Amino acid sequence: MSSEKSLPKAYYQYLHELQAVDFVLVELSLYLDTHRDDTQALAQLQQFQKRKHNLVAQFEASFGPLYQYGESQTDAKHWAWADAPWPWQV
Amino acid sequence: MEKGQNVDQWREWDAYYSPFDPCSPRQKYYLIPPDQMTTFQSAGLKQYSPHEALKRGTLWPDLYSPYPRGAKEGTR
């Protein structure tokens, strides 16, 4: 039986975009571990950091917290983390 | 054997075939991925787009070395 609240397409688009940006951040971080003076890669990493920050802010504005344990803003009146869907239900 | 996009990374190898070998002769293949060939990754290599990189598992086309899709067990 499907839950009454189905997720909009944008929800998955955001997550897919976030996944791609996160992967680039991982690759660049590993690269920079051994190429610490590559300023071009460092600039690219900072650019992707900003991009990720914006994506997370947009996602959380419309769909609630993305991370647990204080990494996402928490609403003072309502513990949004417990709302469906849980990460494994997405 | 279907070798996928990184054809130039595959090498063939013909082992000695004994007349008493019950199985039919089979050419063997092995893969030399790009990271074996390069000692230190040079800066400023060309990159995939983020979504492409996510799909291929690497940000740099020069280091892309996929396993051929659909290779059944024992056919290589």
mmCIF file of N, CA, C and O in Angstrom, chain A residues 13 16-17 19-21 23-24 27-28 31 34-35 38 40 44 48 51, chain B residues 40-45 47-51 53-54 56-60:
data_model
loop_
_atom_site.group_PDB
_atom_site.id
_atom_site.type_symbol
_atom_site.label_atom_id
_atom_site.label_comp_id
_atom_site.label_asym_id
_atom_site.label_seq_id
_atom_site.Cartn_x
_atom_site.Cartn_y
_atom_site.Cartn_z
ATOM 1 N N GLN A 13 15.372 14.891 -7.702
ATOM 2 C CA GLN A 13 16.331 15.617 -8.528
ATOM 3 C C GLN A 13 17.394 16.263 -7.643
ATOM 4 O O GLN A 13 18.592 16.192 -7.911
ATOM 5 N N HIS A 16 19.762 13.614 -6.469
ATOM 6 C CA HIS A 16 20.679 13.154 -7.525
ATOM 7 C C HIS A 16 21.765 14.188 -7.761
ATOM 8 O O HIS A 16 22.958 13.855 -7.851
ATOM 9 N N GLU A 17 21.364 15.441 -7.769
ATOM 10 C CA GLU A 17 22.335 16.526 -7.962
ATOM 11 C C GLU A 17 23.329 16.528 -6.807
ATOM 12 O O GLU A 17 24.547 16.622 -6.989
ATOM 13 N N GLN A 19 24.200 14.060 -4.995
ATOM 14 C CA GLN A 19 25.077 12.888 -5.092
ATOM 15 C C GLN A 19 26.237 13.194 -6.045
ATOM 16 O O GLN A 19 27.394 12.885 -5.751
ATOM 17 N N ALA A 20 25.920 13.840 -7.171
ATOM 18 C CA ALA A 20 26.965 14.141 -8.148
ATOM 19 C C ALA A 20 27.960 15.141 -7.568
ATOM 20 O O ALA A 20 29.182 14.955 -7.665
ATOM 21 N N VAL A 21 27.438 16.173 -6.905
ATOM 22 C CA VAL A 21 28.331 17.194 -6.336
ATOM 23 C C VAL A 21 29.194 16.563 -5.242
ATOM 24 O O VAL A 21 30.402 16.785 -5.160
ATOM 25 N N PHE A 23 30.176 13.523 -5.053
ATOM 26 C CA PHE A 23 31.206 12.651 -5.637
ATOM 27 C C PHE A 23 32.384 13.477 -6.121
ATOM 28 O O PHE A 23 33.549 13.138 -5.891
ATOM 29 N N VAL A 24 32.077 14.611 -6.759
ATOM 30 C CA VAL A 24 33.170 15.463 -7.242
ATOM 31 C C VAL A 24 33.985 15.966 -6.053
ATOM 32 O O VAL A 24 35.217 16.003 -6.088
ATOM 33 N N GLU A 27 36.284 13.195 -4.979
ATOM 34 C CA GLU A 27 37.400 13.006 -5.915
ATOM 35 C C GLU A 27 38.419 14.119 -5.768
ATOM 36 O O GLU A 27 39.621 13.886 -5.723
ATOM 37 N N LEU A 28 37.945 15.358 -5.683
ATOM 38 C CA LEU A 28 38.875 16.484 -5.594
ATOM 39 C C LEU A 28 39.635 16.451 -4.277
ATOM 40 O O LEU A 28 40.830 16.735 -4.228
ATOM 41 N N TYR A 31 42.292 13.934 -4.572
ATOM 42 C CA TYR A 31 43.332 14.441 -5.476
ATOM 43 C C TYR A 31 44.199 15.466 -4.756
ATOM 44 O O TYR A 31 45.429 15.442 -4.833
ATOM 45 N N THR A 34 47.230 14.657 -2.472
ATOM 46 C CA THR A 34 48.571 14.410 -3.020
ATOM 47 C C THR A 34 49.022 15.539 -3.939
ATOM 48 O O THR A 34 50.101 15.497 -4.502
ATOM 49 N N HIS A 35 48.131 16.521 -4.155
ATOM 50 C CA HIS A 35 48.525 17.640 -5.018
ATOM 51 C C HIS A 35 48.168 18.932 -4.310
ATOM 52 O O HIS A 35 47.354 19.712 -4.792
ATOM 53 N N ASP A 38 47.988 22.429 -6.067
ATOM 54 C CA ASP A 38 47.230 22.627 -7.301
ATOM 55 C C ASP A 38 46.100 23.613 -7.010
ATOM 56 O O ASP A 38 45.001 23.226 -6.619
ATOM 57 N N GLN A 40 44.309 25.354 -8.870
ATOM 58 C CA GLN A 40 43.126 25.294 -9.735
ATOM 59 C C GLN A 40 42.127 24.285 -9.171
ATOM 60 O O GLN A 40 40.931 24.544 -9.060
ATOM 61 N N GLN A 44 38.364 24.848 -7.639
ATOM 62 C CA GLN A 44 37.206 24.065 -8.093
ATOM 63 C C GLN A 44 36.497 23.451 -6.891
ATOM 64 O O GLN A 44 35.276 23.422 -6.804
ATOM 65 N N PHE A 48 32.610 23.912 -5.722
ATOM 66 C CA PHE A 48 31.640 22.836 -5.494
ATOM 67 C C PHE A 48 31.134 22.851 -4.062
ATOM 68 O O PHE A 48 29.999 22.467 -3.774
ATOM 69 N N ARG A 51 28.409 25.256 -4.109
ATOM 70 C CA ARG A 51 27.265 24.686 -4.825
ATOM 71 C C ARG A 51 26.531 23.712 -3.929
ATOM 72 O O ARG A 51 25.306 23.685 -3.829
ATOM 73 N N PHE B 40 52.457 9.439 -11.327
ATOM 74 C CA PHE B 40 51.868 10.505 -10.515
ATOM 75 C C PHE B 40 50.879 11.250 -11.379
ATOM 76 O O PHE B 40 51.205 11.656 -12.493
ATOM 77 N N GLN B 41 49.671 11.393 -10.879
ATOM 78 C CA GLN B 41 48.624 12.021 -11.692
ATOM 79 C C GLN B 41 49.006 13.471 -11.970
ATOM 80 O O GLN B 41 49.304 14.240 -11.054
ATOM 81 N N SER B 42 49.032 13.870 -13.249
ATOM 82 C CA SER B 42 49.436 15.248 -13.568
ATOM 83 C C SER B 42 48.255 16.181 -13.339
ATOM 84 O O SER B 42 47.102 15.766 -13.405
ATOM 85 N N ALA B 43 48.575 17.438 -13.115
ATOM 86 C CA ALA B 43 47.527 18.423 -12.821
ATOM 87 C C ALA B 43 46.829 18.810 -14.109
ATOM 88 O O ALA B 43 47.338 18.557 -15.208
ATOM 89 N N GLY B 44 45.618 19.363 -13.956
ATOM 90 C CA GLY B 44 44.931 19.938 -15.096
ATOM 91 C C GLY B 44 44.444 18.932 -16.113
ATOM 92 O O GLY B 44 44.283 19.252 -17.282
ATOM 93 N N LEU B 45 44.191 17.694 -15.671
ATOM 94 C CA LEU B 45 43.644 16.721 -16.625
ATOM 95 C C LEU B 45 42.206 17.099 -16.947
ATOM 96 O O LEU B 45 41.515 17.702 -16.124
ATOM 97 N N GLN B 47 38.192 16.723 -17.371
ATOM 98 C CA GLN B 47 37.286 16.102 -16.396
ATOM 99 C C GLN B 47 35.938 15.797 -17.032
ATOM 100 O O GLN B 47 35.532 16.425 -17.998
ATOM 101 N N TYR B 48 35.244 14.833 -16.437
ATOM 102 C CA TYR B 48 33.855 14.574 -16.822
ATOM 103 C C TYR B 48 32.964 15.607 -16.139
ATOM 104 O O TYR B 48 33.352 16.219 -15.142
ATOM 105 N N SER B 49 31.726 15.726 -16.623
ATOM 106 C CA SER B 49 30.751 16.558 -15.885
ATOM 107 C C SER B 49 30.381 15.786 -14.612
ATOM 108 O O SER B 49 30.523 14.572 -14.565
ATOM 109 N N PRO B 50 29.877 16.505 -13.575
ATOM 110 C CA PRO B 50 29.587 15.816 -12.308
ATOM 111 C C PRO B 50 28.725 14.574 -12.467
ATOM 112 O O PRO B 50 29.032 13.513 -11.922
ATOM 113 N N HIS B 51 27.621 14.666 -13.236
ATOM 114 C CA HIS B 51 26.743 13.498 -13.349
ATOM 115 C C HIS B 51 27.444 12.369 -14.098
ATOM 116 O O HIS B 51 27.327 11.200 -13.757
ATOM 117 N N ALA B 53 30.649 11.883 -14.136
ATOM 118 C CA ALA B 53 31.667 11.335 -13.239
ATOM 119 C C ALA B 53 31.025 10.378 -12.249
ATOM 120 O O ALA B 53 31.559 9.309 -11.959
ATOM 121 N N LEU B 54 29.824 10.749 -11.757
ATOM 122 C CA LEU B 54 29.143 9.875 -10.800
ATOM 123 C C LEU B 54 28.826 8.540 -11.459
ATOM 124 O O LEU B 54 29.002 7.474 -10.865
ATOM 125 N N ARG B 56 30.381 7.136 -14.048
ATOM 126 C CA ARG B 56 31.552 6.360 -14.452
ATOM 127 C C ARG B 56 32.459 6.016 -13.296
ATOM 128 O O ARG B 56 33.345 5.200 -13.436
ATOM 129 N N GLY B 57 32.287 6.690 -12.153
ATOM 130 C CA GLY B 57 33.084 6.305 -10.998
ATOM 131 C C GLY B 57 34.430 6.983 -10.932
ATOM 132 O O GLY B 57 35.266 6.669 -10.097
ATOM 133 N N THR B 58 34.677 7.938 -11.873
ATOM 134 C CA THR B 58 35.917 8.702 -11.745
ATOM 135 C C THR B 58 35.694 10.062 -12.384
ATOM 136 O O THR B 58 34.873 10.213 -13.280
ATOM 137 N N LEU B 59 36.427 11.064 -11.903
ATOM 138 C CA LEU B 59 36.258 12.418 -12.416
ATOM 139 C C LEU B 59 37.081 12.618 -13.687
ATOM 140 O O LEU B 59 36.840 13.519 -14.457
ATOM 141 N N TRP B 60 38.075 11.731 -13.912
ATOM 142 C CA TRP B 60 39.042 11.942 -14.979
ATOM 143 C C TRP B 60 38.953 10.852 -16.041
ATOM 144 O O TRP B 60 39.193 9.668 -15.742
#
